[in-house]
Short mmCIF file of C-alpha atoms in Angstrom, two decimals:
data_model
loop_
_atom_site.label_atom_id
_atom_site.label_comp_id
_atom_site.label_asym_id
_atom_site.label_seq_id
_atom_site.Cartn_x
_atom_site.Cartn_y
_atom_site.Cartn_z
CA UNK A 1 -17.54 -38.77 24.12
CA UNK A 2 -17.12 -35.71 21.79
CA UNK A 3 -18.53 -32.70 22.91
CA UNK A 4 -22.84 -32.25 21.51
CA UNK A 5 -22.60 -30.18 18.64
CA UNK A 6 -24.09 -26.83 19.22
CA UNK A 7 -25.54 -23.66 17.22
CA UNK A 8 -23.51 -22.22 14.83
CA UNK A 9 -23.54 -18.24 15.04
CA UNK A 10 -21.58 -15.60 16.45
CA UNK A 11 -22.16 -14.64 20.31
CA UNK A 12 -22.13 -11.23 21.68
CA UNK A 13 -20.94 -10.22 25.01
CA UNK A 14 -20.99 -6.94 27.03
CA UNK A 15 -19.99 -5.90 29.86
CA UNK A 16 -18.90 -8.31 32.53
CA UNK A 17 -21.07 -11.16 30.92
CA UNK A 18 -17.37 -11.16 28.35
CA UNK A 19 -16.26 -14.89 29.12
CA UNK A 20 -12.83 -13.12 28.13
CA UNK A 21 -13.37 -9.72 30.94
CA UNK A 22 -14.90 -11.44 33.83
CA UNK A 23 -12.44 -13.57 36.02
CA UNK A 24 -14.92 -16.54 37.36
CA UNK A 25 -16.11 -16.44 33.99
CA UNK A 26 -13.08 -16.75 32.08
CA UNK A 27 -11.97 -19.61 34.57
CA UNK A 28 -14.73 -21.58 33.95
CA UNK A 29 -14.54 -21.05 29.70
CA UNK A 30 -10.65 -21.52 29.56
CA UNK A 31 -11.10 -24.59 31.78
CA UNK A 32 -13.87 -26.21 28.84
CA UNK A 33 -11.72 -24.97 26.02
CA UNK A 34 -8.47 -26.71 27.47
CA UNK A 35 -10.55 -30.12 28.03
CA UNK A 36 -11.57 -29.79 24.74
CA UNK A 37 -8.28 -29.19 23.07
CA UNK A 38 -7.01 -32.10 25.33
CA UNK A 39 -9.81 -34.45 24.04
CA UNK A 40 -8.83 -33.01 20.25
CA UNK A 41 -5.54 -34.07 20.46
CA UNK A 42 -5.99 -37.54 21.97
CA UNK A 43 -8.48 -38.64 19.01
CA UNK A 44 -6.51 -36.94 16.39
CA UNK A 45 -3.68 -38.61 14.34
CA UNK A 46 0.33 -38.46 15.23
CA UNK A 47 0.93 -35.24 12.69
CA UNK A 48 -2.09 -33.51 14.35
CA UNK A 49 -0.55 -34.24 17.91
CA UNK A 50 3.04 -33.10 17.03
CA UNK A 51 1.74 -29.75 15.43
CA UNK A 52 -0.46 -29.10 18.48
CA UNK A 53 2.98 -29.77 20.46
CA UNK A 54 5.03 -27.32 18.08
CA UNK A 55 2.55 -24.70 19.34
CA UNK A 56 2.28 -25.38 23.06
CA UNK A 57 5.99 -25.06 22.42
CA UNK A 58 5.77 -21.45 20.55
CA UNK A 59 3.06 -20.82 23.41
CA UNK A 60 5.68 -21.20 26.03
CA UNK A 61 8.87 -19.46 24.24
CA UNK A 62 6.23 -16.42 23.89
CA UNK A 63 4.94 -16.19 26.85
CA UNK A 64 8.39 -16.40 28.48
CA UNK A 65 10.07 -13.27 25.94
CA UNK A 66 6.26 -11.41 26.90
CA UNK A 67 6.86 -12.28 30.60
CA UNK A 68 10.87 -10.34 30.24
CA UNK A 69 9.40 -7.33 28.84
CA UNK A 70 7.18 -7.27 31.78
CA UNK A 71 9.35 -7.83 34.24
CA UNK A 72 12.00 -5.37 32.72
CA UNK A 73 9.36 -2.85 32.86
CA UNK A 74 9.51 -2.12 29.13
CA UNK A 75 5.74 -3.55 27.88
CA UNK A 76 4.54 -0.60 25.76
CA UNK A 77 0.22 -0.14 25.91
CA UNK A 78 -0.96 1.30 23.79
CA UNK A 79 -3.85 3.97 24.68
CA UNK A 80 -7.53 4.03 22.65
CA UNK A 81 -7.65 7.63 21.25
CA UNK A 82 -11.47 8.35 20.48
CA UNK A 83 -10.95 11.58 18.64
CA UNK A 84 -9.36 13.28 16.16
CA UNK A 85 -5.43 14.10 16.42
CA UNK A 86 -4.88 17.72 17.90
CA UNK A 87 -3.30 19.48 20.76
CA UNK A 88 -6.57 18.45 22.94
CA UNK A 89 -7.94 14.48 22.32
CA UNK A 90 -10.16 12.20 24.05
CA UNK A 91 -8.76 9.30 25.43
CA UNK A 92 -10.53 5.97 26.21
CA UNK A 93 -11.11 5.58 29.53
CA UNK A 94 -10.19 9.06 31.12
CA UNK A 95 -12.70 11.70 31.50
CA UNK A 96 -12.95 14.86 29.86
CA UNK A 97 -10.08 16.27 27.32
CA UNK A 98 -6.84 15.30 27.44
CA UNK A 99 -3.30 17.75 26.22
CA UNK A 100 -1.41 15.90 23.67
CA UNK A 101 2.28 16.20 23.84
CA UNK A 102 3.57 13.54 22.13
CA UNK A 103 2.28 13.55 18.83
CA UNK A 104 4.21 14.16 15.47
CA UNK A 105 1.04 16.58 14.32
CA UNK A 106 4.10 19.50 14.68
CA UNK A 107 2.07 21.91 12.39
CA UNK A 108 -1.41 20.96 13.58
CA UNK A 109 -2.72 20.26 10.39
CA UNK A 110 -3.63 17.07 10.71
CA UNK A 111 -7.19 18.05 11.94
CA UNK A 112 -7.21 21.13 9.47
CA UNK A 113 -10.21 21.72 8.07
CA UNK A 114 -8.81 22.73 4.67
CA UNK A 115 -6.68 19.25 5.11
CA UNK A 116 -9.69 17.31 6.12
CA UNK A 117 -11.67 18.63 2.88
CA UNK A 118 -9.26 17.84 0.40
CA UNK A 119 -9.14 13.74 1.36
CA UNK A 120 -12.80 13.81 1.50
CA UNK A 121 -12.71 15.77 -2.67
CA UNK A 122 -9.77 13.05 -3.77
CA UNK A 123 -11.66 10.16 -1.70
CA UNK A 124 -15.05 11.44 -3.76
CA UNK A 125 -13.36 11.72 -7.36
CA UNK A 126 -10.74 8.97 -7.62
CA UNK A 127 -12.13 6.17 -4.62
CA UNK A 128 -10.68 4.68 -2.06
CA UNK A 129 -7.57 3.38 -4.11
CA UNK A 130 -6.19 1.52 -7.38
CA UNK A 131 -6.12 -1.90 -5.13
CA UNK A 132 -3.00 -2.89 -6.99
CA UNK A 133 0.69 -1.44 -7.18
CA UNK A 134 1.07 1.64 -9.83
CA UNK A 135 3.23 -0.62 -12.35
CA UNK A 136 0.13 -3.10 -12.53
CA UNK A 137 -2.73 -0.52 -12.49
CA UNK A 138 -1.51 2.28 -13.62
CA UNK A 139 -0.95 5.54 -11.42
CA UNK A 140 -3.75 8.38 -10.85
CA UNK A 141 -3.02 11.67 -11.66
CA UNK A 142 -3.17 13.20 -8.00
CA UNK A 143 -0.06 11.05 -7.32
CA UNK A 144 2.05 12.50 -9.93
CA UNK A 145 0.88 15.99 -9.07
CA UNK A 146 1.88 15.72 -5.48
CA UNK A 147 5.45 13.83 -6.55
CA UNK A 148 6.04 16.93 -8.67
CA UNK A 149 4.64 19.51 -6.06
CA UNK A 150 7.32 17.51 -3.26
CA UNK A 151 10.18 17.87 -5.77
CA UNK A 152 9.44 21.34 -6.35
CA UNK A 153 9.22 21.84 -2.04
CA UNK A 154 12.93 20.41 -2.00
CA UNK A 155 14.13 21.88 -5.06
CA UNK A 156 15.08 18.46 -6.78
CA UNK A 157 14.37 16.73 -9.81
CA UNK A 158 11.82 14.57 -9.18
CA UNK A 159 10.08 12.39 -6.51
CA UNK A 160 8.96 8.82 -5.78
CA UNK A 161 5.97 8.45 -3.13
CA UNK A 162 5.75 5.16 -1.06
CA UNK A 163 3.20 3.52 1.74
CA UNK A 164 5.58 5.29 4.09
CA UNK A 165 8.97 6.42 4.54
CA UNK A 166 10.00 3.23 6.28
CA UNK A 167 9.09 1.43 3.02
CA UNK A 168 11.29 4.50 1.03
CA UNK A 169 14.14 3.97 3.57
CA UNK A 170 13.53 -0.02 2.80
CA UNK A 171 13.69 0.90 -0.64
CA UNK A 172 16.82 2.87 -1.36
CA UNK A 173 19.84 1.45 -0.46
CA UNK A 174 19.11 -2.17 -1.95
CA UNK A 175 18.07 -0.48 -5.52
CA UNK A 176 21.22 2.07 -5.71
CA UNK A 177 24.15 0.53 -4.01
CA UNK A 178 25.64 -2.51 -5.61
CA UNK A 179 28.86 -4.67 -2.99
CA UNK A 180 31.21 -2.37 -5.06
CA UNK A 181 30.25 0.56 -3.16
CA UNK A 182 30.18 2.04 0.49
CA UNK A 183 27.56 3.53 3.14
CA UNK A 184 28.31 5.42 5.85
CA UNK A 185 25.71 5.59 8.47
CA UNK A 186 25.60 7.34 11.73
CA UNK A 187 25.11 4.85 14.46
CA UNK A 188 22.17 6.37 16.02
CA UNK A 189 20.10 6.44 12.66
CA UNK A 190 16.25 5.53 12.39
CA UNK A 191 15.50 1.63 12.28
CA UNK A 192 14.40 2.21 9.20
CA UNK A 193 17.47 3.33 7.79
CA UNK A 194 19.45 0.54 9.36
CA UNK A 195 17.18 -2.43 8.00
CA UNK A 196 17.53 -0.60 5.18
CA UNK A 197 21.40 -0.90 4.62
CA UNK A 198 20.86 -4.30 5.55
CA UNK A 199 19.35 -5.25 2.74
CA UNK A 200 21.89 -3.40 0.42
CA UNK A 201 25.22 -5.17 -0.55
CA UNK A 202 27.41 -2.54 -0.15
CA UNK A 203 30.43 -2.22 2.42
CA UNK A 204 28.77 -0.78 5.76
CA UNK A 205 30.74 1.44 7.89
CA UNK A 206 28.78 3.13 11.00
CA UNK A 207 30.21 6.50 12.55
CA UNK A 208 29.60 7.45 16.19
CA UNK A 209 26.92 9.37 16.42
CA UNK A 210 27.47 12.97 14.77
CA UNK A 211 31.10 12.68 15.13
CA UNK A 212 33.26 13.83 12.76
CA UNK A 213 36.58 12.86 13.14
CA UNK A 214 35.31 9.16 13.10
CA UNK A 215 33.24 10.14 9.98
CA UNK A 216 36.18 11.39 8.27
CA UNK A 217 37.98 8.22 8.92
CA UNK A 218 35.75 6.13 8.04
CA UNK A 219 35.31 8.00 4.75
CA UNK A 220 39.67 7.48 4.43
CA UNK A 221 39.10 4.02 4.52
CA UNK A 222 35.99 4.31 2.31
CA UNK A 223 37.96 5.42 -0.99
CA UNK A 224 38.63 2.45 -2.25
CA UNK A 225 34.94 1.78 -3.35
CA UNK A 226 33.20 3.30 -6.35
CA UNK A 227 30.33 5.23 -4.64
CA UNK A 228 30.55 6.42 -1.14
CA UNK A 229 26.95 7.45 0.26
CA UNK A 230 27.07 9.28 3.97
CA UNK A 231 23.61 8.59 5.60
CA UNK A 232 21.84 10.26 7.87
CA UNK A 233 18.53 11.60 9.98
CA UNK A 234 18.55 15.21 9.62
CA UNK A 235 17.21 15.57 13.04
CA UNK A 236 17.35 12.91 15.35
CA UNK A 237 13.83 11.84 16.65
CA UNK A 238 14.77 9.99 20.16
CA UNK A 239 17.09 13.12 21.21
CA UNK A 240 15.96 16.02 19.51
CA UNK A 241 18.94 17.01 17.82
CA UNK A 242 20.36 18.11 14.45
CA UNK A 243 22.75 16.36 12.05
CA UNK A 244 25.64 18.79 11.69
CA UNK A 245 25.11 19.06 7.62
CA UNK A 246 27.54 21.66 7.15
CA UNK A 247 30.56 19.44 8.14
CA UNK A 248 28.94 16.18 6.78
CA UNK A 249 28.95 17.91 3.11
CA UNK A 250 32.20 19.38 3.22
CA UNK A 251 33.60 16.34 4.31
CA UNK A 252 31.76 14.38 1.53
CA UNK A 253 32.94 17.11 -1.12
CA UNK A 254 36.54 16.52 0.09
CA UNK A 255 36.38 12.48 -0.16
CA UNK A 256 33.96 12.49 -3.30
CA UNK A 257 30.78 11.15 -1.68
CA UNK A 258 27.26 11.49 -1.64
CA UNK A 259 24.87 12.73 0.78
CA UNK A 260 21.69 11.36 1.90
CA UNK A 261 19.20 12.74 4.60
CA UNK A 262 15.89 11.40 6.21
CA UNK A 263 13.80 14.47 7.33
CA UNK A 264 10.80 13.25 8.63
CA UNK A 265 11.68 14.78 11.84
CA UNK A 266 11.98 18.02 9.66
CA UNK A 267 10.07 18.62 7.03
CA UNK A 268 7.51 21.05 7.48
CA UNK A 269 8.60 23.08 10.80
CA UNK A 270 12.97 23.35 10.13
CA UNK A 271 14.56 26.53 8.29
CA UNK A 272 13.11 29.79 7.42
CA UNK A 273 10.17 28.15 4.59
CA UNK A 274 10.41 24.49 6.75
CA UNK A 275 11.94 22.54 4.22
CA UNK A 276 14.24 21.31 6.64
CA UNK A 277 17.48 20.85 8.12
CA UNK A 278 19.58 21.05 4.79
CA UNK A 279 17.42 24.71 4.70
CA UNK A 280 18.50 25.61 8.15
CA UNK A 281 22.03 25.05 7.61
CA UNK A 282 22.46 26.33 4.38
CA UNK A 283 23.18 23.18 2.03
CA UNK A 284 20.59 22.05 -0.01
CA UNK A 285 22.45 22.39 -3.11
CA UNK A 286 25.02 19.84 -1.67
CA UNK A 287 22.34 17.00 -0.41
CA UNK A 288 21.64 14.79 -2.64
CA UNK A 289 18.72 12.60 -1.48
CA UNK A 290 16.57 13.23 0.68
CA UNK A 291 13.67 10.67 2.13
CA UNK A 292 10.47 11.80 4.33
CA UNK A 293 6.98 11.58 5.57
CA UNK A 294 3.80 12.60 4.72
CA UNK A 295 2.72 11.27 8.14
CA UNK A 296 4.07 13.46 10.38
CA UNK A 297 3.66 17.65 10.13
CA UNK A 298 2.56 17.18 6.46
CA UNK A 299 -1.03 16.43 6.99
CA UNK A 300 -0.43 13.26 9.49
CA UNK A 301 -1.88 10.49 7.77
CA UNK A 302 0.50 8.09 5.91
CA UNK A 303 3.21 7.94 3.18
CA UNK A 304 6.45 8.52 2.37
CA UNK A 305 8.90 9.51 -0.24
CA UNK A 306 12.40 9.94 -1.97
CA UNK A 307 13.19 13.24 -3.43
CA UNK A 308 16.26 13.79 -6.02
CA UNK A 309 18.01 13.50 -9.20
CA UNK A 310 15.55 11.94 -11.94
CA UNK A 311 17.57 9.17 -12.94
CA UNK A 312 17.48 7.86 -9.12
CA UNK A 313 13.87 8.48 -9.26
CA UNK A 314 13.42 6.44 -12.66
CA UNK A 315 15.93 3.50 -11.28
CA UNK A 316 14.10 2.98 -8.18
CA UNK A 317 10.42 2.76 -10.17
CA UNK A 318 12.41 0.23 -11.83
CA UNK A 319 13.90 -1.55 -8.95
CA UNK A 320 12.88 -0.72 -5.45
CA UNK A 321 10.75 -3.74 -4.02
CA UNK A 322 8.55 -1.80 -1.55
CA UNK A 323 7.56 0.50 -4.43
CA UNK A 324 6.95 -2.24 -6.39
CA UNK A 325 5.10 -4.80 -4.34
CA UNK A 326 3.18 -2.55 -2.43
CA UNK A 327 -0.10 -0.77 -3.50
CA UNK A 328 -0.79 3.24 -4.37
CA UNK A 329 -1.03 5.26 -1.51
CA UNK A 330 -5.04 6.33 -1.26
CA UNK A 331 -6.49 9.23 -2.90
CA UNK A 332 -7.32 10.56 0.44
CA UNK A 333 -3.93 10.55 1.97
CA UNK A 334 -2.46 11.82 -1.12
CA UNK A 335 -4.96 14.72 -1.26
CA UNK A 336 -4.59 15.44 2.69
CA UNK A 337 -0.88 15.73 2.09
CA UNK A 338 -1.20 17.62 -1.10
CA UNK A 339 -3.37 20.69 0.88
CA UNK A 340 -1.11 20.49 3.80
CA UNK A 341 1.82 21.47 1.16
CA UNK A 342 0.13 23.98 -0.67
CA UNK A 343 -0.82 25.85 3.23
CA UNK A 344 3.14 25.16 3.93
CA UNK A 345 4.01 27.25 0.42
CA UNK A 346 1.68 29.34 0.87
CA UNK A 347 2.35 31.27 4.16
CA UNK A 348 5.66 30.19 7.10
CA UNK A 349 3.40 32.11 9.37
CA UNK A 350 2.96 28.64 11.41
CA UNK A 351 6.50 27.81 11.21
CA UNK A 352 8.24 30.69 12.83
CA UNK A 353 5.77 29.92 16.10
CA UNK A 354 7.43 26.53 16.81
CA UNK A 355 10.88 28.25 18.16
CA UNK A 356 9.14 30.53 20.49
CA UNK A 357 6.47 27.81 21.73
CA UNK A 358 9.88 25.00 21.80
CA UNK A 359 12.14 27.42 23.82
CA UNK A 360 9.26 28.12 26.27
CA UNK A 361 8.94 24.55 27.08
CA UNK A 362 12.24 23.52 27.10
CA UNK A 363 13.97 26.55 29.55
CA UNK A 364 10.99 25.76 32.11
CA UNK A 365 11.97 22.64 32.26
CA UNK A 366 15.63 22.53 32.57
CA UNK A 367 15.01 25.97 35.56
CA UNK A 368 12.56 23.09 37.36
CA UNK A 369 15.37 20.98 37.68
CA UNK A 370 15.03 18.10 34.73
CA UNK A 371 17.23 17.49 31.89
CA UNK A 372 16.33 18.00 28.21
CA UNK A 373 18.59 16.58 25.30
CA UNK A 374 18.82 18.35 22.09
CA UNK A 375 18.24 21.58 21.55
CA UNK A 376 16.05 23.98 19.66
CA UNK A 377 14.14 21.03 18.13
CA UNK A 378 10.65 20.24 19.23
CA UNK A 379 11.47 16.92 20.32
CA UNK A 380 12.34 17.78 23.75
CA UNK A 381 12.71 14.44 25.56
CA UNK A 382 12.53 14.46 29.27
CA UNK A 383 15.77 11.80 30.37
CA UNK A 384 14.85 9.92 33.53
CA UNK A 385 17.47 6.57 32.74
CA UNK A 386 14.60 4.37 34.09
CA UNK A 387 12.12 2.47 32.25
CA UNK A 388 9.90 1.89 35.22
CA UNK A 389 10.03 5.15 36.79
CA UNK A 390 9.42 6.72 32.87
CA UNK A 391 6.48 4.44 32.52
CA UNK A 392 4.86 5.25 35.90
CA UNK A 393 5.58 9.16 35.23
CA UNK A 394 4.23 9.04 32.11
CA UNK A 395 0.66 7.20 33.80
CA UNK A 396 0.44 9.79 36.18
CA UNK A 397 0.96 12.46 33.99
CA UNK A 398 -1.85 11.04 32.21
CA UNK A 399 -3.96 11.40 35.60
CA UNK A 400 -3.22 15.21 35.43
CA UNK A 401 -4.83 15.58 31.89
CA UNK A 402 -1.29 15.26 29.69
CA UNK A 403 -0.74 12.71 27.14
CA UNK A 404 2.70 11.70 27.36
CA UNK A 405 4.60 8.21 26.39
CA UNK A 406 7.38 6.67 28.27
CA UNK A 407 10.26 5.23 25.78
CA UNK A 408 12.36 2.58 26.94
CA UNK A 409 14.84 -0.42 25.50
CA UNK A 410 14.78 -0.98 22.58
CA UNK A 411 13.10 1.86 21.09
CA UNK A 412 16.21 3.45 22.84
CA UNK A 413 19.38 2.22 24.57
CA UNK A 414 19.30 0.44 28.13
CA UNK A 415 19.31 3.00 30.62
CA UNK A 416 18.74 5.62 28.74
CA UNK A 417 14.74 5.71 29.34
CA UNK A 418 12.95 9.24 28.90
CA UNK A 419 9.46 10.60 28.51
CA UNK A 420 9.90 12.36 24.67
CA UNK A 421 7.89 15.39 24.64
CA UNK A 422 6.60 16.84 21.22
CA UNK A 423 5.69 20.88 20.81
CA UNK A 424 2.93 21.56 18.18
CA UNK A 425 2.34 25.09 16.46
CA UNK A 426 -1.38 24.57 17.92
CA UNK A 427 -0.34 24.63 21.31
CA UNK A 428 -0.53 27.46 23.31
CA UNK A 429 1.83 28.87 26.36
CA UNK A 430 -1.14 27.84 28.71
CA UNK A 431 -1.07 24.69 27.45
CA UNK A 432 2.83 24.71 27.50
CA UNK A 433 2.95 25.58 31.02
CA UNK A 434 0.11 23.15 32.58
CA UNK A 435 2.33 20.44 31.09
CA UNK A 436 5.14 21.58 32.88
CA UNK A 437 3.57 22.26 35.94
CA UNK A 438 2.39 18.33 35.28
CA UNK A 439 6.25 17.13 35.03
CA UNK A 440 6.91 19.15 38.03
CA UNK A 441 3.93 17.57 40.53
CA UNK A 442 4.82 14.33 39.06
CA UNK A 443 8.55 14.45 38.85
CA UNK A 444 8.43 15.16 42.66
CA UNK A 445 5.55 12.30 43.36
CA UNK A 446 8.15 9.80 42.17
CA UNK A 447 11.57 11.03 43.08
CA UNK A 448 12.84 12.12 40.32
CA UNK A 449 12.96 16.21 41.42
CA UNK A 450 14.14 17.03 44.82
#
C-alpha cells in the first residue's frame, strides 16, 4: 500500500537529531526514502520509470567522476568564513582568529571603513539594484561615474563595467573579432580568457608561455589576417609572475597588432600609482585594452570591466552578450569600488608597502629551504608537485592558525600542485613571519623540508 499521508510543514533538525548528520539516523531515513522511491516507480507509468532510470544513470556517472577527484586527491572544500575579509578572519569550526594568506584583499580595503560606508550610502540612495540589464532599465548614474572614474585610472577613453571580469573576458573577443582576424594568446592565460576566445571566430594561435621567439612566429604566420590581437594576463595569478609587456608591444608595433591585457592580478598594488603592469613597465600608451576586477584589491566585492578606445566601448554595449543579458552590477558594489578608487588616487602610500612586506616573505622562504615561483609579485606560491601532500599541508597549516589553500589539477597542471600564498598591505612582518615559521613546522611534519 502507499505510504499514510502525513503533515505537511517543514521539519527542523539540530544537532545530531539531523536525519542527514547522524549515521544510525541517516541509515534508517535513506533506507525509507529508497523503499519509497522503489514503490514510486513500480506504480508509475513506463515514461516515469525510464526518467527515474536516466537519473540513477546520471547518479552513477557522478558519483564515479566525484569518486576520481577523491581518489586523485584533488576534491577542493571549501571553508565557512564567519567574518569579514581581512588579514585576521574567523573560520567555522576552528577556535579563535585565524591569519589569512590567501586572499585577493591585496590592499586591505575590502573591510575599509571608508569602503564599507560608501555601499551602505549607494545601497541607501539608489536600492539594492535595477533588477534588469542597463539596455532594458536604463543605467543609474553611479555606474557611469565609476566607468568614467576607471577610464580616467587607466588613462583610456572610456569603460564598460560587467558582473565580473570573467563575464568582460566572456565578452570581448566574440563582439570584436570577426573569422577574418587573429588572436594570439599565451598558453598559460586565465580560463576566462580562454573560454573567451572560444567563443570568438577568429584564427587562434597560442604562444608558450611568455616566450617570445614563439610569439614572434606566431605573429609571422599571423599577417595574413586583418586584425591581429596579442592576449594576455599582465601578471600571472597561479605563478606570480609578470607578462614581459615591453617585448610583447614592440613586437606587436613591428607586425601591426594589437595589445590586450587582463590585470586583475594588478590593478591596484603594480607600478609607482598601481595602475598596473603596463605602469610598471613603461607602456601604457602602447596597450590597447585592458580588462579587470573590481573584486580583488579594488574594494573586493564583485565586478568587472573593459577599459579603452570609445568606439570598442560603444560596440561592445552594442554587442557583447554578458553585458547584455546580465543585470547592473548593485549600487553597493559599485559604490564600494568607487571609494576604494578614489583612496587609490588619492594617496600610493599603501602601495609602495607591498614590495617590502612581498620580499620579506618570499627570501624567508626560499633561505628555509622551499621554492617560490615568480618573483616580486605578491602571489608567492609555495610548489610542492603533490596534490595530496599540498592538501594535507595546507590542513595543518590551518591547525597552526594560517589560512592557506592547496591548488591542484585542474586549477593548475598535473604535478605541478602548490600552496599559493597571497601578501596583503594589512599584514604585518609579525604576521609575515608566524606564517613562515607555519610552512617551516609543517613542511618538516610532512617531508617536504629536510
Amino acid at each position: 500500500p502507499p505510504p499514510t499521508p502525513r503533515a505537511t510543514g517543514p521539519r527542523v533538525f539540530r544537532g545530531s537529531q539531523d536525519p542527514w548528520l547522524a549515521g544510525s539516523a541517516r541509515v534508517k531515513v535513506g533506507t525509507m526514502w529508497a523503499g519509497r522511491a522503489l514503490h514510486a516507480i513500480l506504480s508509475a507509468g513506463p515514461g516515469s520509470r525510464r526518467a527515474q532510470s536516466a537519473l540513477t544513470q546520471l547518479r552513477g556517472v557522478l558519483e564515479e567522476e566525484l569518486e576520481a577527484i577523491r581518489g586523485a586527491g584533488t576534491w577542493k572544500s571549501e571553508r565557512v568564513i564567519t567574518s569579514r575579509q581581512g588579514p585576521r578572519i574567523h573560520v567555522d569550526g576552528v577556535s579563535g582568529g585565524i591569519l589569512n594568506f590567501c586572499a585577493n584583499n591585496y590592499l586591505g580595503l575590502s573591510s575599509h571603513p571608508e569602503v564599507i560606508q560608501a555601499g551602505l550610502q549607494a545601497l541607501e540612495e539608489f536600492g539594492a539594484g535595477l533588477s534588469s540589464t542597463r539596455f532594458i532599465c536604463g543605467t543609474q548614474s553611479i555606474h557611469k561615474d565609476l566607468e568614467a572614474k576607471i577610464a580616467r585610472f587607466h588613462q583610456r577613453e572610456d569603460a564598460i563595467l560587467y558582473p565580473s571580469c570573467f563575464d568582460a573576458n566572456a565578452g570581448l573577443f566574440e563582439a570584436l573579432l570577426t573569422p577574418q582576424d587573429a588572436v594570439l594568446s599565451d598558453e598559460l592565460n586565465h580560463a576566462s580568457i580562454i573560454d573567451g576566445i572560444r567563443l570568438c571566430k577568429a584564427h587562434k594561435y597560442r604562444y608558450h608561455h611568455l616566450d617570445m621567439a614563439d610569439l614572434e612566429a606566431k605573429l609571422q604566420e599571423a599577417q595574413k589576417h586583418r586584425l591581429r590581437l596579442v592576449a594576455t594576463d599582465g601578471a600571472f595569478s597561479m605563478d606570480g609572475d609578470i607578462a614581459p609587456l615591453r617585448e610583447i608591444c614592440h613586437l606587436a608595433s613591428r607586425y601591426d597588432a594589437l595589445v590586450f591585457v587582463d590585470e586583475c592580478h594588478a590593478t591596484g598594488f603594480l607600478g609607482a600609482t598601481g595602475r598596473g603592469t603596463d605602469e610598471l613597465l613603461g607602456v601604457t600608451d602602447q596597450v590597447t585594452i585592458i580588462n579587470s576586477t573590481l573584486g580583488k584589491a579594488l574594494g573586493g566585492a564583485s565586478g568587472g570591466y573593459t577599459t579603452g578606445p570609445e568606439p570598442l566601448v560603444s560596440l561592445l554595449r552594442q554587442r557583447s552578450r554578458p553585458y547584455l543579458f546580465s543585470n547592473s552590477l548593485p549600487p553597493a558594489v559599485v559604490g564600494c569600488a568607487s571609494k576604494a578608487l578614489d583612496l587609490l588616487m588619492e594617496s600610493n602610500a599603501i602601495v609602495q608597502t607591498m614590495a617590502t612586506k612581498t620580499q620579506r616573505f618570499r627570501s624567508k622562504m626560499e633561505a628555509a629551504g622551499f621554492t617560490i615561483l615568480g618573483a616580486s609579485h605578491p602571489i608567492c606560491p609555495v610548489m610542492l608537485g603533490d596534490a595530496r601532500l599540498a592538501s594535507c599541508m595546507a590542513d595543518d597549516m590551518l591547525k597552526r592558525g594560517i589560512f592557506v589553500i592547496g591548488f591542484s589539477y585542474p586549477v593548475v597542471p598535473k604535478g605541478k600542485a602548490r600552496i599559493r600564498v597571497q601578501i596583503s598591505a594589512v599584514h604585518s612582518e609579525e604576521d609575515i613571519d608566524r606564517c613562515v615559521e607555519a610552512f617551516v613546522e609543517v613542511g618538516r611534519l610532512h617531508g617536504a623540508l629536510p
